[in-house]
Coordinates of C-alpha atoms in Angstrom, one line a residue:
M1 CA -55.7 -38.3 -6.6
C2 CA -54.1 -37.0 -3.4
G3 CA -53.5 -33.3 -2.6
I4 CA -50.1 -31.9 -2.0
I5 CA -49.0 -28.6 -0.4
G6 CA -45.5 -27.4 0.4
Y7 CA -44.4 -24.1 2.0
N8 CA -41.0 -22.4 2.3
G9 CA -41.3 -18.9 3.9
S10 CA -41.4 -16.9 7.0
S11 CA -45.0 -17.3 8.1
D12 CA -46.6 -19.8 10.4
P13 CA -46.4 -23.0 8.3
K14 CA -49.1 -24.9 10.3
E15 CA -51.8 -22.5 9.3
I16 CA -50.7 -22.3 5.7
L17 CA -50.5 -26.1 5.3
I18 CA -53.9 -26.7 7.0
D19 CA -55.6 -24.1 5.0
G20 CA -54.1 -25.4 1.8
L21 CA -55.2 -29.0 2.6
K22 CA -58.8 -27.8 3.2
R23 CA -58.8 -26.3 -0.3
L24 CA -57.4 -29.6 -1.7
E25 CA -59.7 -31.9 0.3
Y26 CA -61.9 -32.7 -2.7
R27 CA -58.8 -34.6 -4.1
G28 CA -59.1 -37.1 -1.2
Y29 CA -60.0 -37.3 2.4
D30 CA -59.0 -40.8 3.6
S31 CA -56.3 -39.3 5.7
A32 CA -54.2 -36.2 6.1
G33 CA -50.9 -35.1 7.6
I34 CA -48.3 -32.3 7.8
A35 CA -44.6 -32.3 8.6
I36 CA -42.7 -29.1 9.7
L37 CA -38.9 -28.9 9.8
E38 CA -37.9 -27.4 13.1
K39 CA -34.3 -26.4 13.9
E40 CA -33.2 -29.8 15.2
H41 CA -36.0 -32.2 14.2
V42 CA -39.1 -32.8 12.0
D43 CA -42.5 -32.8 13.6
V44 CA -44.9 -35.1 11.8
Y45 CA -48.7 -35.2 12.5
R46 CA -51.0 -37.6 10.7
S47 CA -54.6 -38.6 11.1
K48 CA -57.1 -40.9 9.5
G49 CA -60.1 -39.2 8.1
R50 CA -60.8 -35.6 7.2
I51 CA -58.7 -32.5 7.9
E52 CA -60.7 -31.6 11.0
K53 CA -59.3 -34.7 12.8
L54 CA -55.8 -33.6 11.9
E55 CA -56.6 -30.1 13.2
D56 CA -57.7 -31.6 16.5
K57 CA -54.2 -33.1 16.9
L58 CA -52.6 -29.7 16.3
V59 CA -54.6 -27.7 18.8
G60 CA -52.1 -25.8 21.0
K61 CA -49.1 -26.8 18.9
H62 CA -46.7 -24.0 18.0
F63 CA -43.8 -24.2 15.5
T64 CA -40.7 -22.1 15.0
G65 CA -39.8 -23.7 11.6
S66 CA -40.7 -22.2 8.3
L67 CA -40.4 -25.2 6.0
G68 CA -43.3 -27.8 5.8
I69 CA -45.3 -30.1 3.6
G70 CA -48.9 -31.4 3.8
H71 CA -51.0 -34.1 2.2
T72 CA -54.6 -35.2 1.9
R73 CA -54.9 -38.7 0.7
W74 CA -57.1 -40.9 -1.6
A75 CA -55.9 -44.4 -0.8
T76 CA -54.4 -46.6 -3.5
H77 CA -51.7 -48.7 -2.0
G78 CA -52.6 -49.6 1.6
A79 CA -55.7 -49.1 3.7
P80 CA -56.8 -45.6 4.8
N81 CA -55.2 -45.4 8.2
E82 CA -52.7 -43.3 10.1
I83 CA -49.7 -45.6 9.4
N84 CA -50.3 -45.3 5.6
A85 CA -51.0 -41.5 5.8
H86 CA -48.5 -39.1 4.4
P87 CA -46.0 -37.5 5.0
H88 CA -43.7 -40.5 5.2
R89 CA -40.4 -40.1 7.1
V90 CA -37.4 -42.3 6.5
G91 CA -34.1 -41.3 8.1
S92 CA -33.6 -37.7 7.3
V93 CA -36.1 -37.6 4.4
T94 CA -39.8 -36.6 4.6
L95 CA -42.0 -37.0 1.6
V96 CA -45.5 -36.6 0.2
H97 CA -46.7 -38.2 -3.0
N98 CA -49.6 -38.2 -5.5
G99 CA -49.8 -41.0 -8.0
I100 CA -48.9 -44.7 -8.4
I101 CA -45.4 -46.3 -8.4
E102 CA -46.2 -49.3 -10.5
N103 CA -43.0 -51.2 -9.8
Y104 CA -43.1 -50.6 -6.0
L105 CA -43.3 -54.3 -5.2
D106 CA -40.0 -55.0 -6.9
L107 CA -38.4 -52.0 -5.3
K108 CA -39.8 -53.1 -1.9
E109 CA -38.3 -56.5 -2.2
A110 CA -34.9 -55.0 -3.1
L111 CA -35.1 -52.7 -0.1
K112 CA -36.0 -55.6 2.2
A113 CA -32.9 -57.4 0.9
Q114 CA -30.9 -54.5 2.1
K115 CA -32.4 -55.0 5.6
R116 CA -34.5 -51.8 5.3
K117 CA -37.6 -51.7 7.6
I118 CA -40.8 -50.9 5.7
A119 CA -43.4 -49.5 8.1
S120 CA -46.4 -49.0 5.8
E121 CA -48.2 -50.6 3.0
T122 CA -47.7 -47.6 0.6
D123 CA -45.7 -47.2 -2.5
T124 CA -44.9 -43.7 -1.2
E125 CA -42.7 -45.0 1.6
I126 CA -40.6 -46.9 -0.9
V127 CA -39.7 -43.6 -2.7
A128 CA -38.7 -42.1 0.7
H129 CA -36.3 -45.0 1.3
L130 CA -34.7 -44.5 -2.1
F131 CA -34.1 -40.9 -1.3
D132 CA -32.7 -41.7 2.1
I133 CA -30.2 -44.1 0.6
E134 CA -28.9 -41.4 -1.6
I135 CA -28.8 -38.8 1.2
Q136 CA -26.8 -41.2 3.3
K137 CA -24.3 -41.4 0.6
G138 CA -23.8 -37.7 0.9
S139 CA -25.9 -36.6 -2.0
S140 CA -27.8 -33.3 -2.1
L141 CA -31.6 -33.5 -2.8
Q142 CA -30.9 -32.4 -6.4
N143 CA -28.4 -35.2 -7.0
A144 CA -30.6 -37.7 -5.2
V145 CA -33.6 -37.0 -7.4
R146 CA -31.5 -37.8 -10.5
A147 CA -30.6 -41.1 -9.0
V148 CA -34.1 -42.0 -7.8
I149 CA -36.2 -41.1 -10.8
P150 CA -34.8 -43.7 -13.2
Q151 CA -35.8 -46.4 -10.7
L152 CA -39.5 -45.4 -10.8
K153 CA -42.2 -46.6 -13.1
G154 CA -45.7 -45.0 -13.0
S155 CA -47.2 -41.5 -12.7
Y156 CA -46.3 -39.4 -9.8
A157 CA -45.7 -36.0 -8.2
F158 CA -43.9 -35.7 -4.9
V159 CA -42.4 -33.1 -2.6
V160 CA -39.4 -33.9 -0.5
M161 CA -37.5 -32.2 2.3
S162 CA -34.3 -33.3 4.0
D163 CA -32.9 -32.5 7.5
Q164 CA -29.6 -32.0 5.7
E165 CA -30.9 -29.1 3.6
P166 CA -33.3 -27.1 5.9
D167 CA -33.8 -24.3 3.3
V168 CA -34.9 -26.5 0.3
L169 CA -38.2 -28.1 -0.9
L170 CA -37.8 -30.4 -3.9
G171 CA -40.8 -31.0 -6.1
V172 CA -41.0 -33.5 -8.9
R173 CA -43.7 -33.9 -11.6
H174 CA -44.2 -37.0 -13.9
G175 CA -47.7 -37.6 -15.0
A176 CA -49.4 -36.0 -12.0
P177 CA -49.9 -32.2 -11.4
L178 CA -47.6 -30.0 -9.5
L179 CA -47.2 -26.2 -9.6
V180 CA -45.1 -23.6 -7.9
G181 CA -46.6 -20.5 -6.2
I182 CA -44.4 -17.4 -6.1
G183 CA -44.8 -15.1 -3.1
E184 CA -43.0 -12.3 -1.3
K185 CA -40.1 -14.0 0.4
E186 CA -42.1 -17.2 0.4
N187 CA -42.8 -19.9 -2.2
F188 CA -45.2 -22.8 -2.4
L189 CA -45.7 -26.2 -4.1
A190 CA -49.2 -27.5 -4.6
S191 CA -51.3 -29.9 -6.7
D192 CA -53.8 -27.2 -7.6
V193 CA -53.8 -23.4 -7.7
Q194 CA -56.8 -23.2 -5.3
A195 CA -54.5 -24.4 -2.5
I196 CA -52.4 -21.2 -2.7
L197 CA -54.5 -18.6 -4.4
H198 CA -55.3 -16.8 -1.2
R199 CA -51.6 -16.3 -0.7
T200 CA -50.3 -15.6 -4.2
N201 CA -51.6 -15.3 -7.8
K202 CA -48.2 -15.9 -9.4
V203 CA -47.7 -19.4 -10.5
I204 CA -45.3 -21.6 -12.4
Y205 CA -46.8 -24.7 -14.0
L206 CA -44.3 -27.5 -14.1
N207 CA -44.2 -29.6 -17.2
D208 CA -43.9 -33.4 -17.1
D209 CA -40.4 -34.7 -16.3
E210 CA -39.3 -31.6 -14.5
Y211 CA -38.3 -31.0 -10.9
V212 CA -38.0 -27.7 -8.9
I213 CA -35.7 -26.6 -6.1
C214 CA -37.8 -24.3 -4.1
R215 CA -36.2 -21.9 -1.5
K216 CA -37.7 -18.9 0.3
K217 CA -36.5 -16.3 -2.2
S218 CA -35.7 -18.4 -5.3
V219 CA -37.0 -21.1 -7.5
E220 CA -35.0 -23.2 -10.0
V221 CA -36.5 -25.7 -12.5
F222 CA -34.7 -28.5 -14.1
N223 CA -35.5 -31.3 -16.5
F224 CA -34.9 -34.9 -15.6
N225 CA -31.4 -34.7 -17.2
G226 CA -30.5 -32.0 -14.7
Q227 CA -30.5 -29.2 -17.3
P228 CA -32.0 -25.8 -16.2
V229 CA -35.4 -25.0 -17.7
Q230 CA -36.6 -21.6 -18.5
F231 CA -40.0 -21.0 -16.9
E232 CA -42.8 -18.5 -17.2
I233 CA -44.5 -17.1 -14.1
K234 CA -48.2 -16.7 -14.9
T235 CA -50.6 -14.4 -13.2
I236 CA -53.8 -15.9 -12.2
Q237 CA -56.5 -13.4 -13.0
W238 CA -59.1 -14.6 -10.5
T239 CA -59.5 -13.5 -6.9
P240 CA -60.1 -15.7 -3.8
D241 CA -63.8 -14.5 -4.0
Q242 CA -64.2 -16.7 -7.0
M243 CA -63.1 -19.9 -5.3
E244 CA -66.5 -21.5 -5.9
K245 CA -64.9 -22.1 -9.3
G246 CA -61.8 -23.4 -7.7
G247 CA -59.7 -20.7 -9.4
Y248 CA -60.8 -21.8 -12.8
R249 CA -62.2 -19.3 -15.4
H250 CA -65.3 -21.4 -15.9
F251 CA -67.1 -24.2 -14.0
M252 CA -66.7 -26.3 -17.1
L253 CA -62.9 -26.2 -17.0
K254 CA -62.9 -26.8 -13.3
E255 CA -65.1 -29.9 -13.8
I256 CA -62.9 -31.2 -16.6
Y257 CA -60.0 -31.1 -14.2
E258 CA -62.1 -32.8 -11.5
Q259 CA -62.6 -35.9 -13.6
G260 CA -59.8 -37.9 -12.1
Q261 CA -61.1 -37.4 -8.6
A262 CA -64.7 -38.0 -9.7
V263 CA -63.6 -41.3 -11.2
A264 CA -61.7 -42.2 -8.1
N265 CA -64.8 -41.5 -6.0
T266 CA -66.9 -43.5 -8.3
L267 CA -64.6 -46.5 -8.0
E268 CA -64.7 -46.4 -4.2
N269 CA -66.5 -49.3 -2.6
K270 CA -67.1 -51.0 -5.9
I271 CA -64.0 -53.2 -5.9
D272 CA -63.1 -56.0 -3.6
L273 CA -59.5 -55.1 -3.1
A274 CA -58.7 -58.4 -1.4
K275 CA -59.8 -60.3 -4.5
G276 CA -58.9 -57.7 -7.1
L277 CA -62.4 -58.0 -8.6
V278 CA -65.4 -55.7 -9.2
S279 CA -68.1 -56.1 -6.5
I280 CA -70.9 -53.5 -6.8
P281 CA -73.0 -53.6 -3.6
E282 CA -76.1 -52.1 -5.3
L283 CA -76.4 -55.2 -7.5
Q284 CA -76.1 -57.9 -4.9
K285 CA -79.8 -58.2 -4.1
H286 CA -80.6 -58.9 -7.8
L287 CA -78.0 -61.5 -8.7
D288 CA -80.7 -64.1 -9.8
L289 CA -82.0 -61.7 -12.4
L290 CA -78.7 -60.5 -13.6
K291 CA -77.4 -64.0 -14.1
R292 CA -80.3 -65.0 -16.3
V293 CA -81.1 -61.7 -18.1
K294 CA -81.3 -62.2 -21.8
S295 CA -81.4 -58.6 -23.1
I296 CA -80.7 -55.1 -21.9
S297 CA -82.1 -51.8 -23.0
I298 CA -80.1 -48.7 -22.1
V299 CA -82.1 -45.4 -22.2
A300 CA -80.7 -41.9 -21.9
C301 CA -80.6 -38.5 -23.5
G302 CA -77.9 -36.2 -24.9
T303 CA -74.4 -36.9 -23.4
A304 CA -75.8 -39.7 -21.3
R305 CA -76.9 -41.5 -24.4
H306 CA -73.4 -41.4 -25.7
A307 CA -72.3 -43.1 -22.5
A308 CA -75.0 -45.7 -23.1
L309 CA -73.6 -46.4 -26.6
V310 CA -70.1 -47.0 -25.1
G311 CA -71.9 -49.2 -22.5
K312 CA -73.3 -51.3 -25.2
Y313 CA -69.8 -52.2 -26.4
Y314 CA -68.7 -52.9 -22.9
I315 CA -71.6 -55.2 -21.9
E316 CA -71.7 -57.1 -25.2
K317 CA -68.0 -57.7 -25.1
F318 CA -67.6 -58.5 -21.4
A319 CA -70.9 -60.1 -20.5
R320 CA -72.1 -61.4 -24.0
V321 CA -75.6 -60.0 -23.5
A322 CA -77.5 -58.3 -26.3
V323 CA -78.0 -54.5 -25.7
D324 CA -80.2 -51.9 -27.4
V325 CA -79.7 -48.2 -26.8
D326 CA -82.6 -45.8 -27.1
F327 CA -83.2 -42.1 -26.9
G328 CA -85.3 -41.4 -23.8
S329 CA -87.7 -39.5 -26.0
E330 CA -88.3 -42.4 -28.4
F331 CA -88.3 -45.5 -26.2
R332 CA -91.9 -45.7 -25.1
Y333 CA -93.3 -44.6 -28.5
R334 CA -91.9 -47.7 -30.3
D335 CA -93.6 -50.1 -27.9
P336 CA -90.4 -51.9 -27.0
I337 CA -90.3 -55.7 -26.7
L338 CA -89.5 -56.3 -23.1
D339 CA -90.1 -59.2 -20.7
K340 CA -89.2 -60.3 -17.2
E341 CA -85.8 -61.5 -18.4
S342 CA -85.0 -58.1 -19.7
L343 CA -83.2 -55.3 -17.8
T344 CA -83.6 -51.6 -18.5
I345 CA -80.7 -49.3 -17.6
L346 CA -81.5 -45.6 -17.3
I347 CA -78.8 -42.9 -17.3
S348 CA -79.2 -39.4 -16.1
Q349 CA -76.9 -37.0 -14.3
S350 CA -79.7 -35.1 -12.6
G351 CA -82.2 -38.0 -12.2
E352 CA -84.9 -35.6 -13.3
T353 CA -84.8 -35.8 -17.1
A354 CA -88.4 -36.0 -18.2
D355 CA -87.9 -38.3 -21.2
T356 CA -85.8 -40.7 -19.2
L357 CA -88.3 -40.8 -16.4
A358 CA -91.1 -41.6 -18.9
A359 CA -89.0 -44.4 -20.3
Q360 CA -88.6 -45.7 -16.8
K361 CA -92.4 -45.8 -16.3
E362 CA -92.8 -47.7 -19.6
A363 CA -90.3 -50.3 -18.5
K364 CA -92.0 -50.7 -15.1
L365 CA -95.4 -51.0 -16.8
K366 CA -94.1 -54.0 -18.7
G367 CA -92.8 -55.6 -15.5
V368 CA -89.1 -55.0 -16.2
K369 CA -86.5 -54.4 -13.5
T370 CA -84.7 -51.0 -13.8
L371 CA -81.2 -49.9 -12.9
A372 CA -80.5 -46.2 -12.6
I373 CA -77.1 -44.7 -13.1
C374 CA -77.4 -41.3 -11.6
N375 CA -75.4 -38.5 -9.9
V376 CA -78.0 -37.0 -7.6
R377 CA -79.2 -38.8 -4.5
E378 CA -82.9 -38.9 -3.8
S379 CA -83.7 -37.8 -7.3
T380 CA -86.9 -39.1 -8.9
L381 CA -85.0 -41.6 -11.1
A382 CA -83.0 -42.9 -8.1
R383 CA -86.1 -43.3 -5.9
E384 CA -88.2 -45.1 -8.5
S385 CA -85.6 -47.6 -9.8
D386 CA -85.1 -51.1 -8.5
M387 CA -81.4 -50.6 -8.4
V388 CA -79.3 -47.4 -8.4
I389 CA -75.6 -46.8 -8.8
Y390 CA -74.4 -43.3 -8.1
T391 CA -71.6 -41.8 -10.2
Q392 CA -70.1 -39.8 -7.3
A393 CA -69.2 -37.0 -9.7
G394 CA -70.2 -34.3 -7.2
P395 CA -72.1 -31.2 -8.2
E396 CA -71.8 -30.4 -11.9
I397 CA -72.6 -26.8 -12.5
G398 CA -71.5 -26.3 -16.1
V399 CA -74.4 -27.1 -18.5
A400 CA -72.1 -29.1 -20.8
S401 CA -71.6 -32.3 -19.0
T402 CA -68.0 -33.4 -18.5
K403 CA -67.2 -35.3 -15.3
A404 CA -70.8 -36.8 -15.2
F405 CA -70.1 -38.4 -18.6
T406 CA -66.8 -40.0 -17.7
T407 CA -68.1 -41.3 -14.4
Q408 CA -71.1 -42.8 -16.3
L409 CA -68.6 -44.6 -18.5
V410 CA -66.8 -46.0 -15.5
V411 CA -70.0 -47.3 -13.9
L412 CA -71.0 -49.0 -17.2
Y413 CA -67.5 -50.5 -17.4
L414 CA -67.8 -51.9 -13.8
V415 CA -71.4 -53.2 -14.5
A416 CA -70.2 -55.0 -17.6
L417 CA -67.3 -56.6 -15.7
E418 CA -69.6 -57.8 -12.9
L419 CA -72.2 -59.1 -15.3
G420 CA -69.4 -60.9 -17.3
L421 CA -68.0 -62.5 -14.2
M422 CA -71.2 -63.6 -12.7
R423 CA -72.5 -65.0 -16.0
G424 CA -69.2 -66.9 -16.8
A425 CA -68.4 -64.8 -19.8
L426 CA -65.2 -63.7 -18.2
T427 CA -62.8 -65.8 -16.2
E428 CA -61.6 -64.5 -12.9
A429 CA -58.1 -63.9 -14.4
Q430 CA -59.6 -61.8 -17.2
A431 CA -61.9 -59.9 -14.8
R432 CA -59.0 -59.3 -12.3
E433 CA -56.9 -57.8 -15.1
Y434 CA -59.7 -55.5 -16.3
T435 CA -60.3 -54.4 -12.7
S436 CA -56.6 -53.6 -12.3
D437 CA -56.7 -51.5 -15.4
V438 CA -59.5 -49.3 -14.2
L439 CA -57.8 -48.6 -10.9
K440 CA -55.1 -46.8 -12.9
L441 CA -57.6 -44.6 -14.6
P442 CA -57.6 -41.5 -12.3
F443 CA -53.9 -41.1 -12.8
L444 CA -54.2 -41.7 -16.6
I445 CA -56.7 -38.9 -16.6
E446 CA -54.4 -36.6 -14.8
N447 CA -51.7 -37.4 -17.3
T448 CA -54.1 -36.7 -20.2
L449 CA -55.0 -33.3 -18.8
S450 CA -51.4 -32.2 -19.4
L451 CA -52.4 -32.0 -23.1
E452 CA -54.4 -28.8 -22.4
Q453 CA -51.7 -26.3 -23.5
K454 CA -51.3 -28.1 -26.8
V455 CA -55.1 -28.3 -27.3
E456 CA -55.4 -24.6 -26.7
Q457 CA -52.7 -23.9 -29.3
I458 CA -54.6 -26.1 -31.8
S459 CA -57.9 -24.3 -31.0
S460 CA -56.4 -21.0 -32.2
H461 CA -56.3 -22.5 -35.8
L462 CA -60.0 -23.5 -35.6
Q463 CA -61.8 -20.3 -34.8
K464 CA -62.8 -19.6 -38.4
K465 CA -63.7 -23.1 -39.4
D466 CA -67.3 -23.5 -40.6
F467 CA -67.7 -27.2 -40.0
F468 CA -66.3 -30.0 -38.0
F469 CA -66.3 -33.8 -38.5
Y470 CA -65.5 -36.2 -35.7
L471 CA -64.7 -39.7 -36.8
G472 CA -64.3 -42.9 -34.8
R473 CA -64.8 -46.6 -35.1
D474 CA -66.0 -49.3 -32.8
V475 CA -66.1 -48.2 -29.1
N476 CA -64.6 -44.8 -30.1
Y477 CA -67.5 -43.9 -32.4
P478 CA -69.7 -42.8 -29.5
I479 CA -66.9 -40.6 -28.4
A480 CA -66.9 -38.9 -31.8
L481 CA -70.6 -38.2 -31.2
E482 CA -69.8 -36.8 -27.8
G483 CA -67.0 -34.6 -29.0
S484 CA -69.2 -33.1 -31.7
L485 CA -71.9 -32.5 -29.2
K486 CA -69.6 -30.7 -26.8
L487 CA -68.4 -28.3 -29.6
K488 CA -72.0 -27.6 -30.7
E489 CA -73.2 -27.0 -27.2
I490 CA -70.8 -24.3 -26.1
S491 CA -69.2 -22.9 -29.3
Y492 CA -72.3 -23.0 -31.6
A493 CA -70.1 -24.4 -34.3
H494 CA -71.7 -27.0 -36.6
A495 CA -70.2 -30.4 -36.0
E496 CA -71.1 -34.0 -36.7
G497 CA -69.9 -37.3 -35.3
Y498 CA -69.7 -40.2 -37.7
P499 CA -68.6 -43.8 -37.8
A500 CA -65.5 -43.3 -39.9
G501 CA -66.4 -46.0 -42.4
E502 CA -69.7 -44.2 -43.2
I503 CA -68.1 -40.9 -44.3
K504 CA -67.7 -42.1 -47.9
H505 CA -71.4 -42.8 -48.0
G506 CA -72.4 -39.2 -48.4
P507 CA -70.8 -36.9 -45.8
I508 CA -67.5 -36.8 -47.6
A509 CA -69.2 -34.4 -50.1
L510 CA -68.9 -31.7 -47.4
I511 CA -65.1 -32.0 -47.1
D512 CA -63.0 -29.0 -48.2
K513 CA -60.4 -26.6 -46.8
K514 CA -63.1 -25.0 -44.6
V515 CA -63.7 -28.2 -42.7
A516 CA -61.7 -29.6 -39.7
T517 CA -61.9 -33.3 -39.1
I518 CA -61.0 -34.8 -35.7
V519 CA -59.9 -38.4 -36.2
L520 CA -59.9 -40.7 -33.2
T521 CA -57.2 -43.4 -33.8
P522 CA -55.9 -44.8 -30.5
S523 CA -54.0 -48.1 -30.3
A524 CA -54.7 -50.5 -27.4
T525 CA -52.5 -52.4 -25.0
S526 CA -53.0 -56.1 -24.8
S527 CA -52.0 -59.1 -22.7
E528 CA -52.1 -62.9 -22.8
T529 CA -55.1 -62.8 -20.4
N530 CA -57.0 -60.2 -22.4
P531 CA -55.6 -60.1 -26.0
D532 CA -56.6 -57.3 -28.3
T533 CA -57.6 -58.7 -31.6
T534 CA -59.2 -55.7 -33.4
S535 CA -57.4 -52.5 -32.7
G536 CA -54.6 -53.1 -35.2
I537 CA -57.2 -53.7 -38.0
L538 CA -59.2 -50.7 -36.9
Y539 CA -56.1 -48.5 -36.8
E540 CA -55.4 -49.3 -40.4
K541 CA -59.0 -48.7 -41.4
M542 CA -58.9 -45.3 -39.6
M543 CA -55.7 -44.4 -41.5
S544 CA -57.5 -45.1 -44.8
N545 CA -60.4 -42.8 -43.7
L546 CA -57.9 -40.1 -42.7
Q547 CA -56.4 -40.3 -46.2
E548 CA -59.8 -39.9 -47.7
V549 CA -60.3 -36.6 -45.9
K550 CA -56.7 -35.4 -46.4
S551 CA -56.9 -36.0 -50.2
R552 CA -59.8 -33.6 -50.3
G553 CA -58.0 -30.7 -48.6
G554 CA -59.6 -31.1 -45.1
M555 CA -57.6 -30.1 -42.0
I556 CA -56.9 -33.1 -39.8
I557 CA -56.5 -33.2 -36.0
S558 CA -55.8 -36.8 -35.0
I559 CA -55.8 -38.2 -31.5
G560 CA -53.8 -41.4 -31.0
S561 CA -51.9 -43.2 -28.3
G562 CA -48.5 -42.0 -27.1
E563 CA -46.0 -41.0 -29.8
D564 CA -47.3 -42.0 -33.2
K565 CA -45.1 -40.9 -36.1
K566 CA -47.5 -42.1 -38.8
L567 CA -50.4 -40.1 -37.4
T568 CA -48.1 -37.1 -36.7
N569 CA -46.9 -37.1 -40.3
E570 CA -50.3 -37.5 -41.8
S571 CA -52.1 -34.9 -39.7
N572 CA -52.0 -31.1 -39.4
F573 CA -52.0 -31.6 -35.6
Y574 CA -51.6 -34.6 -33.4
L575 CA -52.4 -35.3 -29.8
G576 CA -51.3 -38.5 -27.9
I577 CA -53.2 -39.8 -25.0
P578 CA -51.5 -42.2 -22.6
K579 CA -51.5 -45.8 -23.9
T580 CA -54.2 -47.9 -22.3
T581 CA -56.7 -50.7 -23.1
W582 CA -59.4 -50.9 -25.7
A583 CA -62.1 -50.3 -23.1
L584 CA -60.4 -47.3 -21.4
N585 CA -59.4 -45.5 -24.5
P586 CA -62.9 -43.9 -24.9
I587 CA -62.6 -42.3 -21.5
L588 CA -59.2 -40.8 -22.1
L589 CA -60.2 -39.7 -25.7
T590 CA -63.0 -37.7 -24.1
I591 CA -60.7 -35.4 -22.3
P592 CA -58.9 -33.7 -25.2
L593 CA -62.3 -33.4 -27.0
Q594 CA -63.7 -31.6 -24.0
L595 CA -60.7 -29.3 -23.8
L596 CA -60.9 -28.6 -27.5
A597 CA -64.6 -27.6 -27.3
Y598 CA -63.8 -25.4 -24.3
H599 CA -61.0 -23.5 -25.9
V600 CA -62.8 -23.1 -29.2
A601 CA -65.7 -21.7 -27.3
V602 CA -63.5 -19.3 -25.3
G603 CA -61.9 -18.1 -28.5
R604 CA -65.3 -17.4 -30.0
G605 CA -66.4 -15.5 -26.9
T606 CA -69.4 -17.6 -26.0
D607 CA -70.8 -18.2 -22.5
V608 CA -69.2 -21.5 -21.8
D609 CA -71.0 -22.4 -18.6
K610 CA -74.4 -21.2 -19.7
P611 CA -74.7 -21.8 -23.5
R612 CA -77.7 -20.3 -25.2
N613 CA -81.0 -22.2 -25.3
L614 CA -79.8 -25.0 -23.0
A615 CA -80.5 -26.0 -19.4
K616 CA -78.7 -28.4 -17.1
S617 CA -81.6 -30.6 -16.3
V618 CA -84.3 -31.0 -19.0
T619 CA -87.5 -31.6 -17.0
V620 CA -90.0 -31.1 -19.9
E621 CA -90.6 -33.4 -22.9

């Protein structure tokens, strides 16, 4: 989730890089650094902490060079300190990187066998060594990248410069964002448009598996096979005065794109990295209760309730505790059966949702401990709960919840793992693998966001549809509910989410050519430690439900995992999310559904950020 900025031009690179980093700082602020190529050497400045500390190091520094790169970091491999900060310099190569190199340990051992000195704990430095090896052989940056890329596994974007080519920045994209800004006798590379919008509104969006050779006056884009790629320079319509939206047309779209960082922030301080296990500080004072709790009620409203339904699957699977999910508006009226060995979890983005607060009071009246999952510090829900875990999503301005929802799912996942481990329902080996899986989530989210262009194309075929079905099974059924809610909220289209097996019990009567059906059919990765025993069966069941719709003339948009020829052939449109586990599939599925709702709404001309009749925080019953 790091932020990257690169500059090749004739202006002062220090000011451009620092300004760009400030605009990218929401992507990470564990450390920051810049590197500027002078005539005979490269000056590298790095600092732990926020950009201001880096600026302090640069006071009074003047540069004559015009080529530079900068980076603001969210730590993955290696502690947040100056040694691990980017840029990393090896030989004549200087490099910044966003992503995870999954096979870096194997590469590191191979480099050590070649007597290479590894200075940091990062996976990034390993890539710099690989480039340096090729440069020492006499390769250009362009030839070097073609030798290095096949050695890497994972998701990444990086920008490289070499002393041997003082007029070139090389940028590479594979699963993490990178764009090119086109200026007057200057060009830029950046993770996000907001880093450069004050300098240019002309942008090239790199696709996955492309690299760019960026000079002062020219840009060339190639695929990973070295073949030239035709690109389109897009004009960003917004002005720097709209930067409160981060350069996005709507807050909702901005917040969709912030989900990777929001998840990263939510994970922070909730994992014991030394042990590789979840450890949530907010739960530690209540271990006795959590170890003996016999039942859990999760209470929420709207989107938060859909998160609660996913949480039910997580907790029952990982912790083997029975879970009920209630609407906040219904909980207290049914006189729920609660006792001192129960736990009530309450979920609210704002912490001020009236129905959820009323449910909290009901639980406390019955002597039940409460756990709040909330995004706003010092909110009523947070203050009055026995335990509170903040989702760290940051301000969510769009009325239709996006990043708040995904961070709620992450918190519920972590809670389920911690409960499962402390209660003995999970072994340490199982819990460690599940924990390792979730650490990859921010980068999987970034990869999923690359589906937007295809989603937008699909949405153009849906503008005149009268009705939408969203179908899912098991843990993906609540995501069908959430997808349909998003569409209803902002496009005003009628949509319903259903467990796929229930469609034949009545709703299938509505299927005809005017209906679009979104079918959630991901597969799941598995391992010996955490075997998947259900996704294959569920996949086949979902295929049967898909055929039931197809045979009645309904349009089908299916969302699966990776390349899926069967789903592609049986659907009008297919979207493939990155392959991941049973438990993380719901989070990734959410993203194309959010984007679909957004683009349908934009096409229909509705007010995306302020849909009619809705408010962000519902403070009345």
